[in-house]
Amino acid sequence: MTITIALPSKGRLKEKALEVFAQAGFRIELPKDSRSYRGSVKGRPEIEIAFLSASEIARELIAGKIALGVTGEDLARESVADPGTFLDFACRLGFGGADVVVAVPDAWADVTTMADLDDVAAGFRRSHHRPLRVATKYWQLTQNWFADHGIALYRIAESLGATEGAPAAGTADIIVDITSTGSTLKANHLRILRDGIILRSQANLIASKKIRLSREDRAVLKGVCRQVAEAVAAN
Amino acid sequence: MTALSQRIESFLREKKCALPEIGLLQPAEPILNTAGEDIRRRIFITADQRGRDLCLRPEFTIPVCLSHLESGKARKRYGYVGKVFRQRADEPAEFLQAGIEDIGTEKKGAADVRCLADCIDLLRMLGRNRLSVAVGDQAIFEAVLKSLGLPKAWRERLGRNFGDSTRLTADLDRLSGKNNGSLDHLAPELARAVEAGDREAVEKAIARDMKKAGLPPQSGRTAEEIAARLMEKAALAAAHLVPEKREVLEAFLDLDMPLKDANRRLWSFARRANIPLGKALEAFHKRAVALEKLDLDNVSLRYRAGFGRTLDYYTGFVFEVRGGSSDAKPLAGGGRYDRLMTVLGSRQKMPATGFAVYVDRVKPKLKETPGTMEARP
């Protein structure tokens, strides 16, 4: 039997993931054929590596098609309404850090908190004959966060790129987006609300709760999680 | 159509309601715009080939109101019965609803009474005789807030969360704390203008920031709007809800009594708290008297001061009917939604009230009536 671990297929996330796994004692051998997306672990034939895009990894974990994966917490939490029943967030990996935040135009000098936003959203329809619009690709996170703050009267304007430009483009009033340094937001004259950090995300090692594993495979999975967690802690 | 639906339709005709044709597929836009983004998770959305969002009819009120607007009529009563579709935690997503919407009737008190009376009649027709009804009234709460002299911004916030005790308590906590809105993030120039109460300078500074950010001047919030709220916030920054007023509010929200005692108890509450509730109470009293005159055999009516609906287009009288007071889920609910028609695009204000019965929860046992078939659910 084998278990499949999915790692990001490109970029910094891939490099960092390989690094952490190497520190944990797993030497991952990359596919010889550059078009192949399968790898292996030296001396561990019971483990198979799949290189997938970060969002695909989240989906495959939720579907129970792979046992273990490395992906951003934001993507994992965004991909399903109740992540806790599908995913086991085994360990934070210490890289790929970024925050999912609520940001408003800096010119909205009267809005500094979610409570302010609640007031503004409630009065918005009366003065503008439409609800407040939020540009985001994070539907789930936004809906949960706004519901937690009692804000119901708004609409999501889906944005699949350059979300920070939506207020100036007039396609939305405010945004929910991911930011690591905040400089893009600043350059677009947007300001994060004081209590507007929805999620402090980073790369996570995540196990699927939906996959059926034999007892041996389950033990392998636990071993991998433990070794990776120890390597991260030692860093 | 089932015999049950037929029986309900003839009941609605006897009540002199028009029965408009409401499609199973409805445009999603007006529903999402009215109820907010949160409802997206509870309805079934699909799209047609042109990319227009459609949903399976999640309720009847909004479609009925839209068809009324389209008809151009001033006033009319509508009845409906049919399947609605909503994702619910522990009940089927497809269920039968029936109800009446009364749009444009200016005599609000009489319309409220008729609405509840028709609702009770329908439940009785479906075989439910023992009923307990809870009623509430947002207008009384708003009158209390006003007579306590609370600032408009606070009244709006509290009014919006009326009916949700958790949220309301959180609001009260926040308003009771000091420093409700700090202004230390403002650029020095803007802060000075706010402090000096120079509205024009504040507006100018904000307009400049908007321009710098390239915000389109035609859509979204205006500099004027932002300045007004900023000044208001600054004026309230140091204010907080004093304990005496909070006590009055909490005592009010705790009121819960048989409706026939409500008028007397509200009067004595107002007298003790020293707040004038005259006008709002008059309307409440008249309606309560009329309600008590209905045939209320086996029906208990209670007034709960804190009972309301959090949707912002509900404005006044609301009610909920249960089979026994311990039933977890109501068999029917209704209320006055005077703000909905303008939200849906009506130029004139149009009073409206209505109710919906969850027919599946009622588990109907129809009585044999002349000329109709006996139906099984």
XYZ file of C-alpha atoms in Angstrom:
612
model
C 0.000 0.000 0.000
C 1.095 3.590 -0.526
C -0.050 6.972 0.624
C 0.092 10.063 -1.557
C 1.509 13.361 -0.341
C 0.798 16.358 -2.534
C 3.278 19.225 -2.733
C 2.967 22.539 -4.575
C 4.157 22.144 -8.147
C 6.016 25.402 -8.565
C 7.562 28.529 -7.131
C 8.703 29.376 -3.658
C 6.078 27.204 -2.032
C 7.511 24.173 -3.832
C 11.124 24.969 -2.873
C 10.224 25.631 0.751
C 8.120 22.488 0.992
C 10.951 20.347 -0.400
C 13.303 21.998 2.071
C 11.101 21.238 5.081
C 10.615 17.654 3.983
C 14.379 17.276 3.494
C 14.966 18.600 7.018
C 12.431 16.079 8.262
C 14.458 13.299 6.669
C 12.516 12.766 3.447
C 14.668 13.113 0.401
C 12.255 13.710 -2.391
C 13.323 12.602 -5.838
C 11.857 14.760 -8.528
C 10.440 13.194 -11.661
C 13.106 12.623 -14.288
C 10.704 13.538 -17.032
C 10.002 17.248 -16.510
C 6.423 16.783 -17.761
C 5.618 14.244 -15.096
C 4.038 15.335 -11.863
C 4.978 12.287 -9.805
C 7.895 12.008 -7.428
C 9.114 9.562 -4.810
C 10.912 9.528 -1.479
C 14.292 7.880 -1.280
C 14.072 4.655 0.671
C 10.332 5.039 1.346
C 8.509 3.121 -1.381
C 5.253 3.335 0.592
C 5.106 7.102 -0.014
C 4.226 8.654 -3.333
C 4.621 12.361 -4.085
C 2.248 14.274 -6.372
C 3.041 17.789 -7.535
C -0.164 19.799 -7.887
C -1.220 23.430 -7.829
C -1.864 24.760 -4.343
C -5.611 25.165 -4.871
C -5.878 21.709 -6.416
C -4.197 20.263 -3.327
C -6.900 21.799 -1.134
C -9.634 20.339 -3.320
C -8.082 16.861 -3.507
C -7.689 16.738 0.284
C -11.322 17.717 0.743
C -12.409 15.077 -1.776
C -10.329 12.479 0.079
C -8.287 11.626 -3.005
C -4.935 12.264 -1.352
C -3.918 11.601 2.233
C -1.628 14.508 2.995
C -0.708 17.786 1.370
C 1.054 21.095 1.716
C -0.959 24.156 0.837
C -1.925 27.585 2.091
C -4.358 27.691 5.006
C -6.314 30.401 3.149
C -6.944 28.090 0.188
C -7.852 25.163 2.423
C -10.320 27.181 4.469
C -11.741 28.818 1.369
C -12.449 25.582 -0.465
C -15.197 24.259 1.790
C -17.845 25.678 4.121
C -16.834 23.663 7.192
C -13.095 22.847 6.853
C -12.961 21.139 10.240
C -15.020 18.158 9.082
C -12.867 17.575 6.013
C -9.376 18.611 6.989
C -6.964 18.065 9.827
C -4.541 20.978 10.014
C -1.563 18.928 11.207
C 1.116 21.573 11.415
C 1.990 25.112 10.386
C 5.147 25.124 8.294
C 6.546 28.590 8.960
C 6.596 29.844 5.375
C 4.194 31.251 2.813
C 2.829 33.644 5.400
C 0.145 36.142 4.337
C -2.982 37.634 5.880
C -6.488 37.613 4.475
C -7.807 41.072 5.349
C -10.715 43.463 4.973
C -9.504 46.729 3.457
C -11.395 49.944 2.714
C -10.403 53.040 0.719
C -8.129 55.144 2.886
C -10.414 58.097 2.142
C -13.111 56.423 4.248
C -11.764 58.294 7.259
C -14.795 57.343 9.371
C -14.319 53.585 8.972
C -11.669 51.938 11.132
C -13.400 48.851 12.504
C -15.839 46.123 11.461
C -18.472 47.883 13.599
C -18.047 51.000 11.462
C -18.373 48.875 8.355
C -21.578 47.390 9.759
C -23.043 50.896 10.139
C -21.959 51.891 6.655
C -23.271 48.698 5.047
C -26.641 49.130 6.766
C -27.115 52.665 5.492
C -25.601 52.035 2.088
C -28.669 50.832 0.235
C -30.708 53.810 1.340
C -28.262 56.324 -0.121
C -27.020 54.384 -3.145
C -29.920 52.115 -4.127
C -27.675 49.098 -4.120
C -25.889 47.096 -1.426
C -22.254 47.639 -0.480
C -20.037 45.599 -2.800
C -17.045 43.587 -1.655
C -14.486 42.444 -4.230
C -12.866 39.144 -3.338
C -11.976 35.668 -4.466
C -12.530 34.456 -0.886
C -16.267 33.760 -0.837
C -16.345 31.426 2.147
C -13.975 33.389 4.344
C -15.790 36.634 3.587
C -19.257 35.210 4.183
C -18.235 33.621 7.481
C -16.383 36.700 8.718
C -19.119 39.149 7.801
C -21.781 36.894 9.308
C -19.731 36.704 12.538
C -19.811 40.500 12.641
C -23.520 40.670 11.992
C -23.157 42.184 8.540
C -25.721 40.817 6.119
C -26.366 43.663 3.721
C -23.591 43.490 1.159
C -22.857 41.733 -2.080
C -19.745 39.916 -3.173
C -18.344 40.988 -6.523
C -16.167 38.093 -7.540
C -12.660 39.096 -8.439
C -10.160 36.707 -9.944
C -7.169 39.002 -10.029
C -6.028 42.522 -9.175
C -8.664 42.694 -6.452
C -6.934 45.730 -4.953
C -7.876 47.733 -8.058
C -11.624 47.112 -7.722
C -12.546 50.229 -5.690
C -10.767 52.564 -8.118
C -12.256 50.700 -11.072
C -15.686 51.192 -9.526
C -16.535 47.479 -9.550
C -16.617 47.258 -5.740
C -16.478 49.521 -2.681
C -14.125 47.537 -0.474
C -12.044 44.384 -0.759
C -11.151 41.171 1.041
C -7.775 40.000 -0.165
C -4.513 38.390 0.819
C -1.497 40.515 1.637
C 1.960 39.752 2.967
C 3.600 43.154 3.337
C 0.631 45.446 2.820
C 2.520 47.459 0.218
C 0.134 46.667 -2.639
C -2.780 47.797 -0.515
C -0.986 50.982 0.411
C -0.095 51.710 -3.204
C -3.789 51.427 -4.003
C -4.775 53.765 -1.143
C -6.470 51.001 0.777
C -6.372 50.583 4.566
C -6.790 47.391 6.601
C -9.464 47.659 9.287
C -8.133 47.421 12.845
C -10.045 44.236 13.521
C -10.116 43.281 9.856
C -7.636 40.415 9.809
C -9.722 37.399 8.879
C -6.935 34.857 8.807
C -3.197 34.839 9.418
C -2.430 32.272 6.802
C 0.715 30.291 6.067
C 1.619 27.014 4.428
C 0.218 24.070 6.388
C 0.696 20.342 6.347
C -2.872 19.107 6.108
C -4.299 15.604 6.352
C -7.560 14.606 4.721
C -10.267 13.384 7.072
C -12.222 11.941 4.172
C -9.735 9.359 2.931
C -9.943 5.719 4.016
C -6.553 4.318 4.965
C -5.340 0.935 6.138
C -3.854 0.745 9.593
C -0.298 0.613 8.156
C -0.908 3.624 5.922
C -2.402 5.536 8.827
C 0.789 4.846 10.798
C 2.938 6.062 7.886
C 0.867 9.250 7.689
C 1.207 9.895 11.417
C 4.948 9.307 11.186
C 5.331 11.828 8.370
C 3.331 14.433 10.286
C 5.387 13.898 13.422
C 8.729 14.102 11.639
C 7.733 17.265 9.750
C 6.412 18.887 12.929
C 9.681 18.102 14.731
C 11.739 19.535 11.861
C 9.666 22.735 11.872
C 9.968 23.040 15.646
C 13.738 22.601 15.436
C 14.033 25.449 12.937
C -51.476 19.852 -7.973
C -52.238 17.911 -4.834
C -55.618 17.930 -3.149
C -53.969 19.722 -0.235
C -52.754 22.581 -2.413
C -56.166 22.769 -4.072
C -57.843 23.029 -0.708
C -55.464 25.821 0.339
C -56.079 27.653 -2.939
C -59.816 27.637 -2.413
C -59.262 28.878 1.136
C -57.204 31.764 -0.274
C -59.932 32.574 -2.807
C -62.511 32.600 -0.030
C -60.265 35.171 1.650
C -60.557 37.296 -1.502
C -56.925 36.970 -2.486
C -55.605 37.104 -6.024
C -53.446 34.099 -6.861
C -50.585 35.309 -9.041
C -48.520 32.924 -11.143
C -45.073 32.762 -9.494
C -42.459 30.718 -11.333
C -40.268 28.094 -9.698
C -37.212 29.787 -11.191
C -36.692 33.344 -10.016
C -34.021 35.914 -10.816
C -31.524 35.717 -7.947
C -30.487 39.355 -8.083
C -33.463 40.960 -6.281
C -33.392 38.262 -3.611
C -29.668 38.656 -2.943
C -29.933 42.439 -2.998
C -32.772 42.405 -0.511
C -31.782 39.717 1.941
C -28.027 40.160 1.578
C -25.128 37.945 0.629
C -25.675 35.574 3.511
C -28.758 34.048 1.950
C -26.656 32.803 -0.981
C -25.614 29.807 1.086
C -29.177 28.861 1.835
C -30.684 29.067 -1.632
C -30.133 27.065 -4.813
C -28.518 29.185 -7.473
C -28.031 28.385 -11.117
C -27.440 30.408 -14.249
C -29.127 30.559 -17.611
C -27.246 30.540 -20.895
C -26.822 34.274 -20.883
C -25.188 34.086 -17.484
C -28.107 35.553 -15.579
C -28.283 34.180 -12.036
C -31.475 32.315 -11.299
C -32.559 30.549 -8.154
C -35.173 28.050 -7.132
C -37.904 30.083 -5.469
C -36.720 30.347 -1.825
C -39.897 32.119 -0.651
C -42.872 33.953 -2.083
C -42.835 37.426 -0.545
C -40.229 39.031 -2.816
C -41.585 37.523 -6.085
C -45.146 38.519 -5.091
C -44.003 42.073 -4.317
C -42.164 42.277 -7.646
C -45.224 41.131 -9.570
C -47.316 43.678 -7.679
C -44.882 46.435 -8.660
C -45.047 45.316 -12.264
C -48.855 45.388 -12.238
C -48.805 49.062 -11.289
C -51.722 48.546 -8.901
C -51.971 50.610 -5.736
C -53.257 47.929 -3.424
C -54.045 44.271 -3.517
C -54.046 41.115 -1.437
C -52.289 38.062 -2.790
C -52.355 34.436 -1.741
C -50.010 31.662 -2.680
C -49.272 28.007 -2.085
C -46.340 26.096 -3.493
C -42.963 24.489 -3.015
C -40.061 26.605 -1.849
C -36.414 25.584 -1.717
C -33.962 26.427 1.039
C -30.976 24.565 2.449
C -31.812 23.868 6.072
C -29.842 22.046 8.715
C -32.255 19.332 9.812
C -35.271 19.649 7.583
C -35.777 18.854 3.885
C -34.642 21.565 1.491
C -37.886 21.341 -0.490
C -41.064 22.207 1.362
C -44.547 23.562 0.976
C -45.428 27.113 1.936
C -48.686 28.990 1.838
C -49.485 32.540 2.808
C -50.987 35.924 2.117
C -49.334 39.242 1.292
C -51.377 42.412 1.757
C -49.744 45.240 -0.175
C -50.718 48.894 -0.152
C -53.376 48.886 2.596
C -52.994 52.194 4.386
C -54.981 51.239 7.489
C -52.051 49.463 9.026
C -53.611 48.391 12.308
C -56.575 46.756 10.587
C -54.284 45.065 8.055
C -52.083 43.694 10.870
C -55.086 42.234 12.645
C -56.506 40.711 9.485
C -53.105 39.221 8.659
C -52.869 37.365 11.961
C -56.545 36.362 11.807
C -56.101 34.845 8.336
C -52.990 33.038 9.485
C -54.857 31.468 12.416
C -57.742 30.537 10.111
C -55.423 28.808 7.673
C -53.740 26.823 10.450
C -57.173 25.803 11.771
C -58.275 24.793 8.316
C -55.180 22.570 8.194
C -56.280 20.910 11.426
C -54.339 22.871 14.044
C -56.597 24.304 16.715
C -54.362 24.740 19.715
C -52.029 27.612 18.916
C -49.708 29.895 20.794
C -48.805 33.201 19.195
C -45.930 35.501 20.105
C -46.186 39.084 18.919
C -43.646 41.881 18.918
C -43.401 45.416 17.617
C -40.267 47.155 16.392
C -42.028 50.525 16.511
C -42.300 50.354 20.324
C -38.593 49.563 20.646
C -37.722 52.482 18.393
C -39.967 54.747 20.448
C -38.147 53.667 23.606
C -34.766 54.418 22.006
C -35.962 57.805 20.872
C -37.498 58.853 24.131
C -34.299 57.877 25.946
C -32.641 60.573 23.869
C -30.090 58.260 22.276
C -28.180 59.640 19.290
C -29.414 58.628 15.845
C -26.338 56.553 15.015
C -26.893 54.437 18.139
C -30.610 54.112 17.537
C -29.974 52.833 14.040
C -27.443 50.299 15.210
C -29.682 48.994 17.986
C -32.778 49.076 15.787
C -31.019 47.002 13.186
C -30.198 44.244 15.640
C -33.588 44.283 17.321
C -34.748 40.679 17.617
C -31.250 39.232 18.017
C -30.544 39.321 21.735
C -26.902 38.213 21.467
C -26.063 40.923 18.994
C -28.054 43.506 20.889
C -26.189 42.721 24.105
C -22.878 43.064 22.252
C -24.039 46.460 20.930
C -25.011 47.601 24.412
C -21.623 46.486 25.751
C -19.833 48.422 23.064
C -21.888 51.555 23.579
C -21.485 51.319 27.351
C -17.718 51.304 27.024
C -15.832 54.536 26.754
C -14.168 55.675 23.562
C -16.525 54.370 20.949
C -14.538 55.666 18.048
C -10.960 56.734 18.220
C -9.746 59.217 15.638
C -6.017 58.857 16.114
C -5.545 57.331 12.661
C -6.471 60.587 10.923
C -3.893 62.673 9.100
C -3.039 65.735 11.264
C -4.699 68.191 8.939
C -7.919 66.218 8.810
C -7.862 65.637 12.565
C -7.543 69.384 13.165
C -10.450 70.116 10.854
C -12.599 67.533 12.624
C -11.653 68.927 16.008
C -12.468 72.462 14.895
C -15.832 71.245 13.611
C -14.993 72.671 10.203
C -17.275 70.559 8.022
C -16.189 72.182 4.794
C -12.488 71.573 5.412
C -13.178 67.961 6.402
C -15.118 67.366 3.221
C -12.400 68.963 1.133
C -9.651 66.853 2.689
C -11.632 63.684 2.099
C -12.451 64.651 -1.473
C -8.755 65.192 -2.064
C -7.936 61.733 -0.689
C -10.599 60.203 -2.890
C -9.197 61.899 -5.952
C -5.678 60.809 -5.105
C -6.864 57.215 -4.873
C -8.684 57.527 -8.174
C -12.029 56.581 -6.656
C -14.813 57.106 -9.177
C -16.844 60.122 -8.017
C -20.097 58.763 -9.448
C -20.369 55.478 -7.606
C -20.070 54.604 -3.977
C -19.716 56.815 -0.953
C -19.319 60.550 -1.453
C -16.949 62.867 0.404
C -20.012 64.535 1.877
C -21.318 61.276 3.245
C -17.961 60.272 4.725
C -17.448 63.700 6.274
C -20.904 63.658 7.842
C -20.360 60.284 9.458
C -16.841 61.204 10.564
C -18.079 64.355 12.307
C -20.908 62.427 13.916
C -18.486 59.770 15.092
C -16.166 62.415 16.508
C -19.058 64.003 18.379
C -19.942 60.632 19.898
C -16.365 59.506 20.532
C -16.407 60.461 24.170
C -20.052 59.602 24.785
C -21.222 56.335 26.225
C -24.465 54.727 27.179
C -25.024 55.517 30.850
C -25.966 52.600 33.133
C -29.415 54.041 33.981
C -30.439 54.106 30.335
C -29.034 50.680 29.729
C -31.092 49.375 32.633
C -34.235 50.838 31.127
C -33.465 49.209 27.780
C -32.773 45.844 29.326
C -35.888 46.009 31.480
C -37.887 46.774 28.357
C -36.407 43.901 26.342
C -37.264 41.506 29.180
C -40.984 42.305 29.092
C -42.947 39.144 28.306
C -46.645 38.834 29.145
C -50.107 37.882 27.876
C -51.048 40.404 25.201
C -54.121 41.512 27.127
C -51.866 42.808 29.924
C -49.338 44.413 27.593
C -50.878 47.836 27.336
C -51.175 48.321 31.093
C -47.679 46.965 31.700
C -46.131 49.131 28.979
C -47.803 52.229 30.423
C -46.480 51.548 33.859
C -43.058 50.744 32.453
C -43.018 54.070 30.604
C -44.158 55.934 33.694
C -41.558 54.354 35.937
C -38.764 54.930 33.424
C -40.130 58.416 32.838
C -40.178 58.085 29.060
C -43.116 59.233 26.942
C -44.324 56.490 24.607
C -47.721 58.007 23.868
C -48.136 57.747 20.113
C -46.464 54.397 19.564
C -48.459 52.919 22.438
C -51.752 54.219 21.105
C -51.388 52.273 17.865
C -50.200 49.242 19.806
C -53.185 49.447 22.138
C -55.750 49.795 19.368
C -54.333 46.790 17.583
C -54.149 44.721 20.764
C -57.804 45.463 21.544
C -58.810 44.421 18.024
C -56.743 41.244 18.307
C -58.425 40.294 21.572
C -61.796 40.572 19.828
C -60.926 37.850 17.337
C -62.168 34.326 17.860
C -59.310 33.139 20.045
C -60.661 29.816 21.201
C -57.621 27.710 22.133
C -55.262 30.459 20.989
C -52.936 32.164 23.442
C -51.399 35.533 22.556
C -48.231 36.775 24.207
C -46.347 39.995 23.757
C -42.575 39.739 23.943
C -40.947 43.168 23.820
C -37.658 41.796 22.478
C -39.214 39.812 19.645
C -38.475 41.120 16.156
C -36.966 40.248 12.805
C -33.460 41.394 11.965
C -34.121 41.883 8.254
C -34.024 45.633 7.797
C -37.260 45.939 5.840
C -39.431 44.750 8.738
C -40.774 47.805 10.494
C -43.511 47.078 12.996
C -45.853 44.338 14.102
C -44.438 40.803 13.836
C -45.745 37.444 14.982
C -44.848 33.803 15.169
C -47.251 30.898 15.688
C -46.406 27.615 17.349
C -48.490 24.550 18.047
C -47.469 24.450 21.683
C -45.335 27.017 23.403
C -42.568 24.422 23.610
C -42.413 23.680 19.866
C -38.908 24.371 18.652
C -39.915 25.588 15.222
C -42.760 27.943 14.378
C -45.628 26.743 12.208
C -46.042 30.195 10.736
C -44.546 33.657 10.866
C -45.554 37.057 9.658
C -45.181 40.748 10.024
C -45.168 44.211 8.597
C -42.492 45.030 6.053
C -43.171 48.617 5.033
C -39.659 49.185 3.728
C -39.491 46.279 1.280
C -41.335 47.823 -1.653
C -38.970 50.796 -1.891
C -35.980 48.467 -1.569
C -37.377 46.565 -4.563
C -37.583 49.751 -6.581
C -40.958 51.319 -5.808
C -40.813 55.110 -6.025
C -43.582 55.549 -3.493
C -43.652 54.133 -0.036
C -46.052 51.227 0.095
C -47.126 49.645 3.384
C -47.236 45.862 3.321
C -47.814 42.964 5.654
C -48.039 39.230 5.269
C -47.542 35.768 6.677
C -46.247 32.380 5.588
C -47.267 28.953 6.901
C -44.761 26.084 6.909
C -47.300 23.579 5.690
C -45.027 20.531 6.182
C -44.470 21.361 9.847
C -48.208 21.628 10.356
C -48.691 17.991 9.234
C -52.141 18.841 7.919
C -55.215 16.873 8.807
C -57.921 18.366 6.680
C -61.445 18.303 7.929
C -64.080 17.168 5.512
C -65.725 20.229 4.118
C -68.609 20.244 1.688
C -67.487 20.367 -1.920
C -63.858 19.533 -1.280
C -61.975 16.297 -1.259
C -60.281 15.029 1.813
C -56.550 15.297 1.378
C -53.629 13.474 2.776
C -50.338 15.346 2.997
